XYZ file of C-alpha atoms in Angstrom:
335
model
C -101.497 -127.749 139.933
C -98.526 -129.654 141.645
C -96.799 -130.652 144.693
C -93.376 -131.005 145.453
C -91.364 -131.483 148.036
C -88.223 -129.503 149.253
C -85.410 -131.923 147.266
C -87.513 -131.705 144.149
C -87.529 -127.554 144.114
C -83.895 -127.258 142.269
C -84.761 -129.529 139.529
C -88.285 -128.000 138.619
C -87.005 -124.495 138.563
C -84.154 -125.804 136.295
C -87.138 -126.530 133.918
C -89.957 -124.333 134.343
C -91.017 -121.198 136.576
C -94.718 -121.184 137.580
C -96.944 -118.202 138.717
C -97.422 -119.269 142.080
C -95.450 -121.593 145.136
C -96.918 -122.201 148.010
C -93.784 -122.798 150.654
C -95.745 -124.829 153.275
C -94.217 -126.350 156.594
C -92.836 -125.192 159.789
C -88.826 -125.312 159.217
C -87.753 -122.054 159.274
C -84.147 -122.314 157.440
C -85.517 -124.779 154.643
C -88.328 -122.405 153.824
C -86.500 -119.517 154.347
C -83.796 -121.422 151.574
C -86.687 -122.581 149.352
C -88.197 -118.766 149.020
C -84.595 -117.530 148.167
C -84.452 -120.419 145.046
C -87.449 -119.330 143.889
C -86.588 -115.676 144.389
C -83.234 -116.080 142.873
C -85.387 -117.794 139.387
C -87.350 -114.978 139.477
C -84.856 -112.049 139.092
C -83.088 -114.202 136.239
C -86.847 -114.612 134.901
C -86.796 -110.670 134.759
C -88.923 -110.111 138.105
C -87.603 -106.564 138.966
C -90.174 -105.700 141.141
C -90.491 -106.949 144.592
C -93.621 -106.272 147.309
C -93.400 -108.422 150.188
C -96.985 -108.248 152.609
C -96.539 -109.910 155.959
C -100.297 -110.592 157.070
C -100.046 -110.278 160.682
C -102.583 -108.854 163.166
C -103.709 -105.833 161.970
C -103.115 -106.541 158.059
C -105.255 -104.729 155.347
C -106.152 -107.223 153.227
C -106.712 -104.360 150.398
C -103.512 -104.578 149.635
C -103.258 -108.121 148.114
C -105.528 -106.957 145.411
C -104.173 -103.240 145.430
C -100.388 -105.728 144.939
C -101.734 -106.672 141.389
C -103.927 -103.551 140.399
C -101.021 -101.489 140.347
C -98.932 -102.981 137.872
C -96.090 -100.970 136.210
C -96.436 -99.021 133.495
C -93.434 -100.133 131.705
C -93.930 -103.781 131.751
C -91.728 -104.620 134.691
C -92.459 -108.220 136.209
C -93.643 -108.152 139.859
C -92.528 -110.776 142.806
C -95.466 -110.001 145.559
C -94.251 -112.438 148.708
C -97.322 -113.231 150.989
C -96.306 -114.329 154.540
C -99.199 -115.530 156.181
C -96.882 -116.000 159.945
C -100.373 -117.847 161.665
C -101.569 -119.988 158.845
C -104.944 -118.732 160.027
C -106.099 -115.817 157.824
C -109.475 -115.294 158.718
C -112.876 -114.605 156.799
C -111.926 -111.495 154.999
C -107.923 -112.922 154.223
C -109.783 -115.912 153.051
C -111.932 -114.531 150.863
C -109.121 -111.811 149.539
C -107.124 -114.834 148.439
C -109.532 -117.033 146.450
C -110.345 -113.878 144.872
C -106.182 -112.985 144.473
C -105.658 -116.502 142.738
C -108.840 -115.926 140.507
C -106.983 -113.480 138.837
C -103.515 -113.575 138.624
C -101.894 -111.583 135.650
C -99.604 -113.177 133.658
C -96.525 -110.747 134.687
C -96.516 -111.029 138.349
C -95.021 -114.486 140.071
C -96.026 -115.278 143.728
C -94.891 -116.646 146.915
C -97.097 -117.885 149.550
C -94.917 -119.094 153.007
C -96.991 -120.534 155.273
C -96.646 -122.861 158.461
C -98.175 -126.316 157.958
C -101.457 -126.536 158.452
C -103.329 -129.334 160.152
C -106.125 -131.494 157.904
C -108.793 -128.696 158.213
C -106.434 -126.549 157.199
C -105.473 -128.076 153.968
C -108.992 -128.938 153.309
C -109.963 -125.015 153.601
C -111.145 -123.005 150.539
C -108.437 -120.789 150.581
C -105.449 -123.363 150.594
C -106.970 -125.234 147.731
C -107.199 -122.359 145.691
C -103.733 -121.688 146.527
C -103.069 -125.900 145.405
C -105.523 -125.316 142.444
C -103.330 -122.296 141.040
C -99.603 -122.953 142.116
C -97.157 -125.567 142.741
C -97.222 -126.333 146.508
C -93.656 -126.868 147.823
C -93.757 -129.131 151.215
C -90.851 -128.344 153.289
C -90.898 -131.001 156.119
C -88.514 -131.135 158.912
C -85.364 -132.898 158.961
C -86.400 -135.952 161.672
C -83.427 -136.691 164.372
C -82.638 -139.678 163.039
C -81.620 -138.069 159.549
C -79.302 -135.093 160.905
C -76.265 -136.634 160.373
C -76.713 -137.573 156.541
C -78.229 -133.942 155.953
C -75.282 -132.599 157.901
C -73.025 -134.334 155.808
C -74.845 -133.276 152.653
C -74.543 -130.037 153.425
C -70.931 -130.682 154.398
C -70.113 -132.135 150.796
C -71.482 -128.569 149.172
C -68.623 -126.812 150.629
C -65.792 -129.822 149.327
C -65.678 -131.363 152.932
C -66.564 -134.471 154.533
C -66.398 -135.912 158.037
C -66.490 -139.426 159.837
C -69.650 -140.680 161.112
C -68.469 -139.919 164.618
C -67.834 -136.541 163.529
C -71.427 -136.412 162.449
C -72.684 -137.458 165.121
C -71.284 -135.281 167.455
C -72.406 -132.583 165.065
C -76.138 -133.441 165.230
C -75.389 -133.597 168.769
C -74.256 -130.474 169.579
C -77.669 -128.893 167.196
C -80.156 -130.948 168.767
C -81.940 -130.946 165.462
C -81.910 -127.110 164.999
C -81.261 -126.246 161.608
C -80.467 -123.035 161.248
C -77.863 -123.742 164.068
C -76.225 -126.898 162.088
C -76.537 -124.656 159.477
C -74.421 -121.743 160.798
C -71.963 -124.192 162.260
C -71.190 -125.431 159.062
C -70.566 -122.564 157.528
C -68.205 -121.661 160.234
C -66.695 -125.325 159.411
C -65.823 -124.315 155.810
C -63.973 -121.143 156.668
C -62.133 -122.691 159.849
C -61.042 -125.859 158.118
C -59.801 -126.934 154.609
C -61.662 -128.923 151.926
C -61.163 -132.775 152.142
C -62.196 -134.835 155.173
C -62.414 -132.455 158.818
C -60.720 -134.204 161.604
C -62.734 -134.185 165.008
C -60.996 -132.625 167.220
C -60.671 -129.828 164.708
C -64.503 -129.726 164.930
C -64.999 -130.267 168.042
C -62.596 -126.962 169.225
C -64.452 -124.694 166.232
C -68.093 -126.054 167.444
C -69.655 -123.991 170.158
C -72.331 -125.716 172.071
C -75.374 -124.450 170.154
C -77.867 -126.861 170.778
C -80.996 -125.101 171.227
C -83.407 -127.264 173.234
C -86.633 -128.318 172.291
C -88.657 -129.567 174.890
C -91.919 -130.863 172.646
C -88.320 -133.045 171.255
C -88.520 -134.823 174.696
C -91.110 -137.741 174.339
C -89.479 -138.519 170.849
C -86.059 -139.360 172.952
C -88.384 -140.870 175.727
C -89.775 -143.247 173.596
C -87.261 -144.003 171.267
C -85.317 -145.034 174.083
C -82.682 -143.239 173.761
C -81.961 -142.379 177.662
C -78.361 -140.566 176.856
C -80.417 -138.315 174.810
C -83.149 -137.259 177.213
C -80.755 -137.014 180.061
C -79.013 -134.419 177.907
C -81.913 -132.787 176.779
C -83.641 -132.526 180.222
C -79.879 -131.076 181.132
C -79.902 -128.611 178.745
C -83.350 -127.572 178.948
C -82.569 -126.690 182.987
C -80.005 -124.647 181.888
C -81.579 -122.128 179.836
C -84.159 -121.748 182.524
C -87.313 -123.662 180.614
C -89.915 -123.927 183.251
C -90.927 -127.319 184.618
C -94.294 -127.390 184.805
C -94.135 -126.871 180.910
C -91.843 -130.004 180.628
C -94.262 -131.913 183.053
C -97.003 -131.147 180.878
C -95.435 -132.107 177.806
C -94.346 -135.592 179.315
C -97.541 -136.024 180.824
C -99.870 -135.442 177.938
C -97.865 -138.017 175.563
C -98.380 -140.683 178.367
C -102.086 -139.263 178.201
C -102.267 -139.665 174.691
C -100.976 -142.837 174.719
C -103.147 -144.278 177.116
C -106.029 -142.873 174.839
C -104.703 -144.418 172.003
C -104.066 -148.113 173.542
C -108.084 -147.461 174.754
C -108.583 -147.241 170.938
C -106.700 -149.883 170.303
C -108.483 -152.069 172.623
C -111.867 -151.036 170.815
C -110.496 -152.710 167.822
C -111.324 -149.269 165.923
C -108.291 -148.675 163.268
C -105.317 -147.101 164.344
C -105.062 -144.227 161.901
C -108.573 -142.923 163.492
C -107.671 -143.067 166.748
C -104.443 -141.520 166.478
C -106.548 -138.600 164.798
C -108.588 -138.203 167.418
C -105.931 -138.445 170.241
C -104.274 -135.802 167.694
C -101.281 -137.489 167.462
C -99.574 -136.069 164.305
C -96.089 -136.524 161.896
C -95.269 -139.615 160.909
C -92.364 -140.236 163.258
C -94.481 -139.153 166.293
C -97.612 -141.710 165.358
C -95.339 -144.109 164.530
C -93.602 -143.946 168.435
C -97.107 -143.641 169.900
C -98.673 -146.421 168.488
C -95.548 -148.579 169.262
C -95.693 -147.676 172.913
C -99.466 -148.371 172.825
C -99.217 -151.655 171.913
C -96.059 -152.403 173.689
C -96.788 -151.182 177.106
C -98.691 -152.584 179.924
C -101.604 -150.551 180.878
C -100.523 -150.888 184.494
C -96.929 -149.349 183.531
C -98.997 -146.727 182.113
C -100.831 -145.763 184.910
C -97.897 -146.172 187.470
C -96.345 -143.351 184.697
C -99.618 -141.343 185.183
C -99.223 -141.318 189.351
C -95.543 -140.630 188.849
C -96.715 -137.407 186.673
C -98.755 -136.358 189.643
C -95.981 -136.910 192.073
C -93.318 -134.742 190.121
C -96.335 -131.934 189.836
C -96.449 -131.642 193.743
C -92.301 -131.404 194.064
C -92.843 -128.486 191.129
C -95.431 -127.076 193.395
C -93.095 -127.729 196.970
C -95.802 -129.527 197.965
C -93.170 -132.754 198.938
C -89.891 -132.380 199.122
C -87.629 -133.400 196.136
C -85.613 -132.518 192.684
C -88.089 -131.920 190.255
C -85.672 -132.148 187.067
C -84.516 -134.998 188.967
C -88.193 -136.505 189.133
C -88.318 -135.592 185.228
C -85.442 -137.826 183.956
C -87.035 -140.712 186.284
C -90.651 -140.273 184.766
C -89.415 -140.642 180.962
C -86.655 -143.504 182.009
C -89.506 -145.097 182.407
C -90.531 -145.487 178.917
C -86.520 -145.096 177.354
C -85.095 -148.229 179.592
């Protein structure tokens, strides 16, 4: 029927409620705050009833139909909430829900939350009958770059406002997790009076909750932004993330790019072979095929021998600091 995405949601339900949204993406506070809009429609929409069915391992997928089939008696509405946690629902979960949006009665409203799916995904059966028969609601993350403005967005819903430094040091301290920002904010509004919060007032009320990603590494790396990775690499060392995982990480984008510079080279468009290297998001193709055309293929390679270096000092095979090792291999790309 329709797509939206997440800044549309509030106006549409202002207008209309439909009989089925499909949350789809992997942000876990703006899905979780797009279900409870739609939710909160609902109940003044006279949706009583609530079943929520997590499909998870194990799942009956009887009870998607049985949801509908047992409708009450004395007219109440129905909210059924389908959480498919994997995205992946299989032959039979497949087939239950083509045949669940084939039949949808008029008194029951439905939420779908999903991860988001890759192209094969989308293009499957099951998610276009979910598209055919409800409004899909894309809830896409909030990229690095944009934290501070969302930050302050969701600063100027609770009547306060902050400098850009402020900001700053706000998206900082988050590392782009939301549902940290989020709980720091809230904290900011019942710590500190409406108007515009002075930073060292939010600096003393901010714990250090930045929660770090390490697949958030090669987008400091080759944004060159070497404060960031140092920090990041520092952070990740202290809550005990294992190096060979961060390794990897760094060493399959220099892989990838590599692959992609072949393409490149082939003169085959860069859209393909950003596919194929599976190179995905916007932001991430966009910083891969920048480096690909930008970097010397010997640079790469050096990178690549670098890579294997750090994997013997993770092994004790050579002497030497392995997190040390790591900030050297992605200064390479961020000086």
């Amino acid at each position: 029927m329709a797509a939206l995405r997440l800044e549309q949601l509030e106006a549409h339900l202002g207008r209309e409620l439909e009989s089925l949204y499909v949350i789809h993406g992997d942000e876990a506070l703006l899905a979780l705050e797009a279900a409870d809009a739609i939710r909160s429609r609902a109940r003044a929409g006279g949706f009583s009833e609530r079943v929520v069915l997590a499909a998870e391992r194990g799942f009956h997928w009887g009870e998607l139909g049985a949801s509908v089939a047992n409708l009450s008696l004395f007219g109440d509405k129905k909210l059924i909430e389908l959480r498919l946690v994997s995205g992946k629902p299989g032959n039979d979960g497949a087939e239950a829900i083509e045949a669940f949006c084939a039949r949808l009665p008029p008194e029951v409203l439905v939420i779908v939350t999903l991860p988001r799916l890759d192209k094969a995904g989308q293009a499957s059966s099951w998610f276009k009958a979910l598209e055919r028969e409800g409004t899909v609601v894309n809830v896409y993350p909030v990229e690095r770059a944009r934290l501070p403005e969302w930050i302050a967005a969701r600063l100027a819903r609770q009547k306060q406002s902050a400098s850009t430094e402020t900001l700053q040091f706000l998206a900082d301290c988050v590392e782009g997790n939301l549902l940290a920002a989020h709980q720091e904010i809230q904290k900011l509004a019942l710590l500190l009076p409406a108007g515009e919060i002075d930073f060292d007032a939010v600096r003393e009320a901010v714990m250090n909750v930045a929660r770090y990603d390490a697949l958030k590494l090669t987008e400091a790396m080759l944004s060159g932004e070497r404060s960031r990775l140092a920090r990041m690499l520092d952070g990740l060392r202290g809550e005990g993330e294992a190096p060979p995982r961060v390794l990897w990480i760094l060493a399959e984008e220099i892989r990838a790019i590599c692959r992609v510079q072949n393409g490149i080279a082939a003169g085959r468009p860069l859209a393909d072979v950003l596919r194929e290297a599976r190179v995905w998001g916007g932001a991430r193709q966009t910083l891969v095929g920048r480096a690909a055309r930008k970097l010397p293929r010997a640079a790469l390679l050096a990178a690549l021998e670098h890579a294997a270096k750090v994997d013997r000092v993770v092994k004790g095979i050579v002497k030497g600091d392995a997190w040390d090792e790591l900030l050297q291999l992605g200064l390479r790309f961020a000086g």
